[in-house]
Coordinates of C-alpha atoms in Angstrom, one line a residue:
Chain I
X3 CA 0.1 0.1 -0.1
X4 CA 1.6 3.2 -0.9
X5 CA 1.8 6.2 1.4
X6 CA 1.1 9.7 0.2
X7 CA 3.1 12.6 1.8
X8 CA 2.2 16.2 1.4
X9 CA 5.2 18.9 1.5
X10 CA 3.4 21.9 2.4
X11 CA 3.6 25.2 4.5
X12 CA 1.2 28.0 3.5
X13 CA 3.9 30.6 3.1
X14 CA 6.0 30.6 0.0
X15 CA 9.6 30.6 -0.2
X16 CA 10.4 28.7 2.7
X17 CA 11.8 25.5 1.0
X18 CA 8.9 23.3 -0.1
X19 CA 10.0 22.3 -3.5
X20 CA 13.8 22.1 -2.1
X21 CA 12.7 19.6 0.6
X22 CA 10.4 17.7 -1.8
X23 CA 13.1 17.2 -4.0
X24 CA 15.6 16.3 -1.4
X25 CA 13.1 14.0 0.4
X26 CA 12.0 12.0 -2.5
X27 CA 15.6 11.2 -3.3
X28 CA 16.3 10.4 0.2
X29 CA 13.3 7.8 0.3
X30 CA 14.5 6.4 -3.3
X31 CA 18.2 6.0 -1.9
X32 CA 16.8 3.7 0.8
X33 CA 15.4 1.5 -1.8
X34 CA 11.6 2.9 -1.8
X35 CA 10.0 3.3 -5.2
X36 CA 9.1 7.0 -5.2
X37 CA 7.5 9.5 -7.2
X38 CA 7.5 13.3 -6.6
X39 CA 4.6 15.1 -8.1
X40 CA 4.6 19.1 -8.6
X41 CA 1.2 20.6 -7.8
X42 CA 2.4 24.2 -8.6
X43 CA 0.7 24.3 -11.8
X44 CA 1.7 27.4 -13.8
X45 CA 4.7 28.0 -11.6
X46 CA 6.6 24.9 -12.6
X47 CA 10.1 24.4 -10.5
X48 CA 10.3 21.0 -9.4
X49 CA 11.4 19.7 -12.7
X50 CA 14.3 22.3 -12.5
X51 CA 15.3 21.5 -8.9
X52 CA 15.5 17.6 -9.8
X53 CA 17.5 18.6 -13.0
X54 CA 15.1 17.1 -15.6
X55 CA 13.4 20.1 -17.2
X56 CA 14.7 19.3 -20.7
X57 CA 13.0 16.0 -20.6
X58 CA 9.6 17.2 -19.9
X59 CA 7.1 16.5 -22.7
X60 CA 3.8 15.6 -20.9
X61 CA 2.9 16.6 -17.5
X62 CA 0.6 16.2 -14.8
X63 CA -2.3 18.1 -16.3
X64 CA -2.0 16.4 -19.6
X65 CA -2.7 13.2 -17.4
X66 CA -5.6 14.5 -15.6
X67 CA -7.1 15.5 -18.9
X68 CA -6.6 12.3 -20.4
X69 CA -4.5 13.7 -23.2
X70 CA -1.5 11.6 -22.2
X71 CA -0.7 8.2 -20.3
X72 CA 0.6 8.5 -16.8
X73 CA 3.9 6.5 -18.1
X74 CA 4.5 9.2 -20.9
X75 CA 4.3 12.0 -18.2
X76 CA 6.8 10.2 -15.6
X77 CA 10.3 11.0 -15.9
X78 CA 12.8 8.5 -14.5
X79 CA 15.7 10.0 -12.7
X80 CA 19.2 9.4 -14.4
X81 CA 21.1 9.4 -11.1
X82 CA 18.7 7.4 -8.5
X83 CA 17.0 4.0 -9.2
X84 CA 13.3 3.8 -8.0
X85 CA 13.1 8.0 -8.5
X86 CA 10.1 9.4 -10.7
X87 CA 9.2 12.8 -11.2
X88 CA 5.7 13.9 -12.4
X89 CA 6.3 17.5 -13.7
X90 CA 3.3 19.9 -13.7
X91 CA 2.2 22.5 -16.6
X92 CA 3.8 25.8 -16.8
X93 CA 1.2 27.1 -19.2
X94 CA -2.2 26.0 -17.3
X95 CA -3.5 27.1 -13.8
X96 CA -4.5 25.8 -10.6
X97 CA -8.2 25.3 -11.8
X98 CA -6.9 22.3 -14.1
X99 CA -6.7 20.5 -10.8
X100 CA -9.9 18.6 -10.3
X101 CA -10.5 16.4 -7.4
X102 CA -11.5 13.4 -9.8
X103 CA -8.7 14.0 -11.8
X104 CA -6.0 14.0 -8.9
X105 CA -7.4 10.9 -7.0
X106 CA -7.3 9.0 -10.5
X107 CA -3.5 9.8 -11.1
X108 CA -3.0 9.1 -7.2
X109 CA -4.8 5.7 -7.6
X110 CA -2.9 4.8 -10.5
X111 CA 0.4 5.5 -9.0
X112 CA -0.4 3.7 -5.8
X113 CA -0.1 0.5 -7.8
X114 CA 3.4 0.8 -8.7
X115 CA 4.9 3.2 -5.9
X116 CA 5.9 3.0 -2.3
X117 CA 5.7 7.0 -1.5
X118 CA 4.0 9.5 -3.4
X119 CA 5.4 12.8 -2.5
X120 CA 3.1 15.8 -3.3
X121 CA 5.0 19.2 -3.7
X122 CA 2.6 21.8 -2.5
X123 CA 2.2 25.4 -3.8
X124 CA 2.0 28.4 -1.5
X125 CA -1.2 29.6 -0.3
X126 CA -4.5 27.6 0.9
X127 CA -6.2 27.9 -2.5
X128 CA -7.0 25.2 -5.0
X129 CA -3.7 23.9 -5.7
X130 CA -2.5 23.8 -2.1
X131 CA -5.9 22.2 -1.1
X132 CA -5.7 19.5 -3.9
X133 CA -2.1 18.8 -2.9
X134 CA -3.2 17.8 0.7
X135 CA -6.5 16.4 0.3
X136 CA -5.4 12.6 -0.3
X137 CA -2.5 12.7 2.0
X138 CA -1.6 10.2 4.8
X139 CA 1.3 12.2 6.1
X140 CA 1.9 16.0 6.1
X141 CA 5.5 17.5 6.6
X142 CA 5.1 21.2 7.6
X143 CA 8.2 23.0 6.2
X144 CA 8.7 26.3 8.6
X145 CA 11.4 28.8 8.8
X146 CA 12.2 30.2 12.1
X147 CA 10.2 33.7 11.7
X148 CA 6.8 34.7 13.1
X149 CA 5.0 34.7 9.7
X150 CA 6.1 31.5 8.4
X151 CA 5.1 29.9 11.7
X152 CA 1.6 31.2 11.5
X153 CA 0.9 30.3 8.0
X154 CA 2.1 26.8 8.9
X155 CA -0.4 26.8 11.9
X156 CA -3.1 27.9 9.5
X157 CA -2.3 24.9 7.3
X158 CA -2.3 22.6 10.2
X159 CA -5.9 23.9 10.9
X160 CA -6.6 23.1 7.0
X161 CA -5.3 19.7 7.3
X162 CA -7.5 19.0 10.4
X163 CA -10.6 20.1 8.6
X164 CA -10.4 19.9 4.9
X165 CA -8.4 16.8 4.0
X166 CA -10.0 13.5 3.0
X167 CA -9.1 11.8 6.2
X168 CA -10.8 14.6 8.1
X169 CA -13.7 14.9 5.9
X170 CA -14.4 11.2 6.1
X171 CA -13.9 11.1 9.9
X172 CA -10.8 8.7 9.3
X173 CA -7.7 8.5 11.3
X174 CA -6.2 12.3 11.1
X175 CA -3.2 13.0 8.8
X176 CA -0.1 12.5 10.7
X177 CA 2.1 15.8 10.9
X178 CA 5.7 16.4 11.2
X179 CA 7.6 19.7 11.4
X180 CA 10.5 20.3 9.0
X181 CA 12.3 23.5 9.9
X182 CA 14.5 25.1 7.4
X183 CA 16.8 28.0 6.6
X184 CA 18.0 27.6 10.4
X185 CA 20.8 29.6 11.3
X186 CA 22.1 28.7 15.0
X187 CA 24.1 32.0 15.2
X188 CA 21.4 34.4 14.5
X189 CA 19.0 32.0 16.7
X190 CA 21.6 33.2 19.3
X191 CA 21.5 36.5 18.4
X192 CA 17.6 36.6 19.0
X193 CA 17.2 37.4 15.2
X194 CA 15.6 34.1 14.6
X195 CA 12.9 32.1 16.4
X196 CA 14.5 28.9 18.4
X197 CA 13.4 25.5 17.6
X198 CA 11.6 25.5 21.0
X199 CA 9.6 28.5 20.3
X200 CA 8.3 27.2 17.0
X201 CA 7.6 23.9 18.5
X202 CA 5.5 25.5 21.4
X203 CA 3.3 27.1 18.7
X204 CA 3.0 24.3 16.3
X205 CA 2.8 21.6 18.7
X206 CA 3.6 18.8 16.3
X207 CA 6.4 16.5 16.4
X208 CA 9.8 17.8 15.1
X209 CA 11.2 15.8 11.9
X210 CA 14.4 17.8 11.3
X211 CA 16.1 21.1 11.3
X212 CA 17.9 22.0 8.1
X213 CA 20.7 24.4 8.4
X214 CA 20.8 27.8 6.2
X215 CA 23.3 26.9 3.9
X216 CA 25.0 27.8 0.8
X217 CA 24.7 24.4 -0.6
X218 CA 21.1 24.6 -0.9
X219 CA 21.3 27.4 -3.6
X220 CA 24.3 25.8 -5.5
X221 CA 22.5 22.5 -5.7
X222 CA 19.2 24.2 -7.0
X223 CA 21.1 25.9 -9.7
X224 CA 22.8 22.9 -11.0
X225 CA 19.6 20.8 -10.6
X226 CA 20.8 18.3 -8.1
X227 CA 18.7 17.5 -5.2
X228 CA 20.8 19.1 -2.1
X229 CA 20.6 15.6 -0.3
X230 CA 23.1 14.1 -3.0
X231 CA 25.6 16.9 -1.5
X232 CA 26.9 14.6 1.1
X233 CA 29.6 17.0 2.5
X234 CA 26.8 19.7 3.3
X235 CA 25.3 20.4 6.6
X236 CA 22.0 20.6 4.6
X237 CA 22.2 17.4 2.9
X238 CA 23.1 15.7 5.8
X239 CA 20.1 17.1 7.8
X240 CA 17.7 15.9 4.9
X241 CA 19.0 12.5 5.2
X242 CA 18.9 12.4 9.0
X243 CA 15.1 13.8 8.6
X244 CA 14.6 10.9 6.0
X245 CA 15.8 8.5 8.4
X246 CA 13.6 9.8 11.2
X247 CA 10.4 9.6 8.9
X248 CA 11.2 5.9 8.5
X249 CA 11.0 5.4 12.2
X250 CA 14.9 5.6 13.0
X251 CA 16.1 7.3 16.1
X252 CA 18.6 10.0 15.0
X253 CA 20.1 12.7 17.1
X254 CA 19.3 16.1 15.8
X255 CA 22.2 18.2 14.7
X256 CA 23.0 21.4 13.3
X257 CA 21.0 23.2 16.0
X258 CA 23.4 25.2 17.8
X259 CA 26.7 26.9 16.8
X260 CA 28.8 24.8 19.4
X261 CA 27.1 21.5 18.8
X262 CA 26.1 20.8 22.0
X263 CA 24.1 21.2 24.9
X264 CA 20.7 21.7 23.4
X265 CA 20.4 17.9 21.7
X266 CA 18.9 16.1 24.6
X267 CA 16.3 18.8 25.3
X268 CA 15.6 18.7 21.5
X269 CA 15.1 15.0 21.5
X270 CA 12.6 14.6 24.3
X271 CA 10.5 17.5 22.5
X272 CA 10.2 15.5 19.3
X273 CA 9.7 12.2 20.9
Chain N
X15 CA -28.6 34.9 44.6
X16 CA -32.3 35.6 44.9
X17 CA -33.7 32.4 43.0
X18 CA -33.7 29.3 45.1
X19 CA -32.9 25.9 43.3
X20 CA -35.7 23.0 43.6
X21 CA -32.3 21.0 44.4
X22 CA -32.0 22.8 47.6
X23 CA -35.5 22.7 48.4
X24 CA -35.4 19.0 47.9
X25 CA -32.6 19.0 50.3
X26 CA -34.6 20.9 53.0
X27 CA -37.5 18.4 52.9
X28 CA -34.8 15.6 53.6
X29 CA -36.3 13.6 50.4
X30 CA -33.7 11.0 48.8
X31 CA -35.5 11.6 45.6
X32 CA -38.0 13.4 43.4
X33 CA -39.7 12.2 40.1
X34 CA -40.4 14.5 37.8
X35 CA -41.5 14.7 34.0
X36 CA -39.1 16.7 31.7
X37 CA -38.5 16.9 27.9
X38 CA -35.3 16.5 26.1
X39 CA -34.4 17.6 22.5
X40 CA -33.0 14.9 20.5
X41 CA -32.2 14.3 17.0
X42 CA -33.9 11.6 14.9
X43 CA -31.4 9.6 12.3
X44 CA -33.8 8.3 10.0
X45 CA -32.3 5.1 8.2
X46 CA -33.3 4.7 4.6
X47 CA -30.6 2.3 3.4
X48 CA -28.4 1.0 6.2
X49 CA -26.4 -1.3 4.0
X50 CA -25.5 1.2 1.6
X51 CA -21.8 1.5 1.3
X52 CA -22.3 5.4 1.6
X53 CA -24.1 5.3 4.4
X54 CA -21.4 6.4 7.0
X55 CA -19.3 8.0 4.6
X56 CA -22.1 10.7 4.1
X57 CA -23.3 10.6 7.7
X58 CA -19.4 11.4 8.6
X59 CA -19.6 14.5 6.1
X60 CA -22.5 15.5 8.0
X61 CA -21.0 15.1 11.3
X62 CA -17.8 16.9 10.0
X63 CA -19.9 20.3 9.1
X64 CA -20.5 20.8 13.0
X65 CA -18.2 18.3 14.9
X66 CA -19.1 20.4 18.2
X67 CA -23.0 20.1 17.6
X68 CA -22.6 16.3 17.1
X69 CA -20.1 15.2 19.5
X70 CA -21.9 12.7 22.0
X71 CA -25.5 13.7 20.8
X72 CA -28.1 11.5 22.0
X73 CA -29.9 10.0 18.6
X74 CA -33.0 8.0 18.2
X75 CA -32.8 5.5 15.2
X76 CA -36.0 5.6 13.0
X77 CA -36.6 2.6 11.0
X78 CA -39.9 3.5 9.8
X79 CA -39.0 3.7 6.2
X80 CA -37.0 0.4 6.1
X81 CA -38.7 -2.3 3.8
X82 CA -39.8 -5.4 5.4
X83 CA -37.6 -7.4 3.9
X84 CA -34.5 -5.5 5.1
X85 CA -31.5 -7.7 6.6
X86 CA -28.6 -6.3 8.2
X87 CA -26.4 -6.4 11.5
X88 CA -27.9 -4.1 13.7
X89 CA -25.4 -4.4 16.5
X90 CA -22.4 -3.4 14.0
X91 CA -24.7 -0.7 12.6
X92 CA -25.1 1.0 16.0
X93 CA -21.3 0.5 16.7
X94 CA -20.6 2.4 13.5
X95 CA -23.0 5.1 14.7
X96 CA -21.2 5.4 17.8
X97 CA -17.7 5.4 16.3
X98 CA -18.8 8.9 14.9
X99 CA -19.4 10.1 18.2
X100 CA -23.1 9.9 18.2
X101 CA -24.9 8.1 21.0
X102 CA -27.9 5.9 19.9
X103 CA -30.2 5.6 22.8
X104 CA -33.5 4.6 21.3
X105 CA -35.3 3.8 18.4
X106 CA -38.8 3.8 16.8
X107 CA -40.7 2.0 14.1
X108 CA -39.4 -0.6 11.9
X109 CA -40.1 -4.5 10.7
X110 CA -40.6 -6.8 13.8
X111 CA -37.0 -8.4 13.6
X112 CA -35.3 -5.2 13.7
X113 CA -37.2 -4.0 16.5
X114 CA -36.0 -7.1 18.5
X115 CA -32.7 -6.8 17.3
X116 CA -32.7 -3.0 18.5
X117 CA -34.2 -4.0 21.9
X118 CA -31.6 -6.6 22.4
X119 CA -28.6 -4.3 21.9
X120 CA -30.2 -2.0 24.7
X121 CA -32.0 0.7 22.7
X122 CA -35.5 1.9 24.1
X123 CA -38.5 1.7 22.0
X124 CA -39.7 5.5 21.7
X125 CA -43.2 6.2 21.1
X126 CA -43.5 7.0 17.5
X127 CA -44.2 10.7 16.6
X128 CA -43.5 12.8 13.6
X129 CA -40.0 14.3 13.7
X130 CA -39.1 17.8 12.2
X131 CA -36.1 18.1 10.2
X132 CA -33.1 19.2 12.3
X133 CA -32.9 22.6 10.6
X134 CA -36.5 23.4 11.6
X135 CA -35.6 22.2 15.6
X136 CA -32.5 24.3 15.6
X137 CA -34.3 27.3 14.2
X138 CA -37.8 26.8 15.9
X139 CA -38.9 29.9 17.1
X140 CA -39.9 30.8 20.8
X141 CA -43.6 30.0 20.8
X142 CA -44.2 33.1 23.2
X143 CA -42.9 35.4 20.5
X144 CA -44.8 34.1 17.9
X145 CA -47.4 36.4 16.1
X146 CA -50.8 35.0 16.9
X147 CA -52.1 35.5 13.3
X148 CA -48.9 33.8 11.8
X149 CA -49.6 30.9 14.1
X150 CA -53.1 30.6 13.0
X151 CA -51.7 30.3 9.4
X152 CA -49.5 27.4 10.3
X153 CA -51.4 24.0 9.2
X154 CA -50.1 22.0 11.9
X155 CA -48.2 23.4 15.0
X156 CA -45.0 21.7 15.2
X157 CA -44.7 19.8 18.6
X158 CA -41.2 20.7 18.5
X159 CA -41.4 24.2 19.6
X160 CA -42.6 23.3 23.0
X161 CA -39.8 21.1 23.9
X162 CA -38.0 23.1 26.8
X163 CA -34.1 22.8 26.2
X164 CA -33.2 22.2 30.2
X165 CA -29.1 22.1 29.7
X166 CA -27.2 23.2 26.6
X167 CA -24.1 21.2 26.7
X168 CA -20.9 23.1 26.8
X169 CA -18.6 23.1 23.9
X170 CA -15.2 21.2 24.5
X171 CA -12.5 21.5 22.2
X172 CA -9.4 19.2 23.0
X173 CA -7.4 20.1 19.8
X174 CA -5.4 23.0 19.2
X175 CA -7.1 26.0 17.9
X176 CA -5.2 26.9 14.7
X177 CA -4.8 30.0 13.2
X178 CA -7.9 30.9 10.7
X179 CA -10.0 28.6 12.8
X180 CA -13.2 30.1 14.6
X181 CA -15.1 28.2 17.1
X182 CA -18.6 29.7 18.3
X183 CA -20.3 28.1 21.4
X184 CA -23.8 29.2 20.7
X185 CA -25.8 29.8 23.6
X186 CA -23.5 28.1 25.8
X187 CA -19.8 28.0 27.1
X188 CA -16.5 27.0 25.5
X189 CA -13.6 25.0 27.0
X190 CA -10.5 24.7 25.1
X191 CA -8.0 22.0 26.9
X192 CA -5.2 22.7 24.3
X193 CA -3.7 26.1 23.2
X194 CA -5.3 28.8 21.2
X195 CA -2.9 30.2 18.3
X196 CA -2.5 33.8 17.1
X197 CA -4.9 34.4 14.4
X198 CA -7.6 31.9 15.8
X199 CA -10.9 33.4 17.3
X200 CA -13.0 32.0 20.2
X201 CA -16.5 33.2 20.5
X202 CA -19.0 32.1 23.3
X203 CA -22.4 33.3 24.3
X204 CA -21.2 32.2 28.0
X205 CA -18.0 31.8 29.3
X206 CA -14.6 30.9 27.6
X207 CA -12.0 28.9 29.6
X208 CA -8.5 27.9 28.0
X209 CA -6.5 25.3 29.6
X210 CA -3.4 26.3 27.6
X211 CA -2.0 29.3 26.2
X212 CA -4.5 31.8 24.8
X213 CA -2.6 33.4 21.7
X214 CA -5.7 34.3 19.5
X215 CA -9.0 36.3 20.0
X216 CA -11.3 35.3 22.8
X217 CA -14.9 36.9 22.7
X218 CA -17.1 35.9 25.9
X219 CA -20.6 36.9 26.2
X220 CA -21.0 37.4 22.3
X221 CA -24.4 38.1 22.4
X222 CA -24.1 40.5 25.3
X223 CA -24.2 38.6 28.5
X224 CA -22.1 41.1 30.7
X225 CA -21.5 38.3 33.4
X226 CA -19.6 36.2 31.3
X227 CA -16.0 35.7 31.9
X228 CA -12.7 34.4 30.3
X229 CA -10.3 32.2 32.3
X230 CA -7.2 31.1 30.7
X231 CA -3.9 29.2 31.9
X232 CA -1.6 31.6 29.8
X233 CA -2.8 35.1 28.7
X234 CA -1.2 36.1 25.5
X235 CA -4.1 37.1 23.5
X236 CA -4.3 39.2 20.6
X237 CA -8.1 40.6 21.8
X238 CA -10.1 40.1 24.7
X239 CA -13.8 40.9 24.9
X240 CA -16.8 40.3 27.2
X241 CA -20.1 41.6 26.0
X242 CA -18.4 43.9 23.4
X243 CA -16.1 45.6 25.8
X244 CA -12.7 44.7 24.4
X245 CA -8.9 45.1 25.0
X246 CA -6.2 44.5 22.5
X247 CA -2.9 43.1 23.3
X248 CA -1.2 46.3 23.5
X249 CA -3.5 47.2 26.4
X250 CA -3.0 44.1 28.4
X251 CA -0.3 44.9 31.0
X252 CA 3.0 42.9 31.3
X253 CA 1.7 42.0 35.0
X254 CA -0.8 39.7 33.2
X255 CA 1.2 38.4 30.3
X256 CA 1.7 34.7 30.3
X257 CA 0.1 34.4 33.5
X258 CA -3.3 32.4 34.6
X259 CA -5.9 35.4 34.3
X260 CA -9.6 35.6 34.6
X261 CA -11.2 38.5 32.7
X262 CA -14.6 39.9 33.3
X263 CA -16.7 43.3 33.6
X264 CA -16.4 45.2 36.9
X265 CA -19.0 48.1 36.8
X266 CA -19.0 47.8 32.9
X267 CA -15.3 48.1 32.6
X268 CA -13.1 45.2 31.3
X269 CA -11.1 44.0 34.3
X270 CA -8.4 41.4 34.7
X271 CA -7.6 39.4 37.8
X272 CA -4.7 36.9 38.3
X273 CA -5.9 33.4 39.1
X274 CA -4.5 31.9 42.1
X275 CA -2.9 28.4 40.8
X276 CA -0.8 25.5 42.4

């Protein structure tokens, strides 16, 4: 039975697509057959970050509209076995996402894949709602600043009331926090929210803290998921987060400038 | 207090009990197709529309419309209704085998009567205020309008109230056992209790009850209001910030007191 994950945040520019690319790659690296879908219709980016933009012929919307078969639109990653990308359309808009169409595509993917990762657009409108509607798990991407935290809180409320699981009274969507662009030195100076401050407001388990890193932009520009950069802190942090998602017990790192002291406290919070 | 409750009168007379007649408002769940695969999906959708209203609400199962030949597992059916946090307490009508099965699982047979649609019960006007002329036009006066609501249950929310969410406890109190995020809104015609951090807006006595109060474990609110008298977070002194506080009207002025805890 395949699991549907949504990577969402409410706010834009916090790192959803970067995290989707890294996470999907991480799951595939661990042997799970994984597909990552771009729900940001009209602002197609995932294929760039995944480095497959020159191989896009058909897209998610073509499949929804019956203009192409799923196999024609799925792009197999050249680096990683088991990893596929379903790009979206740059010329259409979010209205092209119908609930029936999305459900049909997800059902078809469920037959083949272990994990289906939905990369949500920003906002709480149609695109975001469609990306989270069928989810079993939600990864909430948040930056350590107040507006991002508030938008994440809002999207958690939406998950609890407007997802399929909520509407049908099933087990709620499980929710975990991925705190990105975390700069321990600026946190120390009081310029950014602490991990604990964010957890206090959002009250969901911590999946991982991704440190602010030059490697993220560098990886994006060359179309390589940052998790493949095994010497960067960000890449290692994503790798840890994937491990935790799969149930492994991994200590949080890159959260203090000195790399000590906070660990035990954080671990308790994330338990 | 000027009014003396009947309970204390009973105590004075030293009688161990008193029998009284009383009326309760209950929902009737009319069952047309209990075996339909969509039955519980659609019921769940209905319940989701007003989870607080339906939570643990007693319901009477009405089997009147069932065909004589119907066969279904009533025990499992009742369990599934309970799974949606509805409490089946009785039943009415139905073919003999269904009635026997319902009695066997402990449901009370209710006298058959015509039930009004839920919307009509909720919106039923106060009979005392009804225009006599209008009443004359009504074909049959609905019996539901005479039902006296003895006690309106408090709305209890156990999940965090997230930014953008709005909870309204109509004609009753509201209790939140979790935290209320910035950008969330609590409304109650009665009192509001928050056993977590109150970071959003809280408006008690929303329909004008000046005796309503707000109680919270940690006051970090954006707006506090009792019966329309409000205060924004800027005007909440640092003495009360992140403290356990009650908010109420003292001579018509919104006031705050620290709660003694521990």
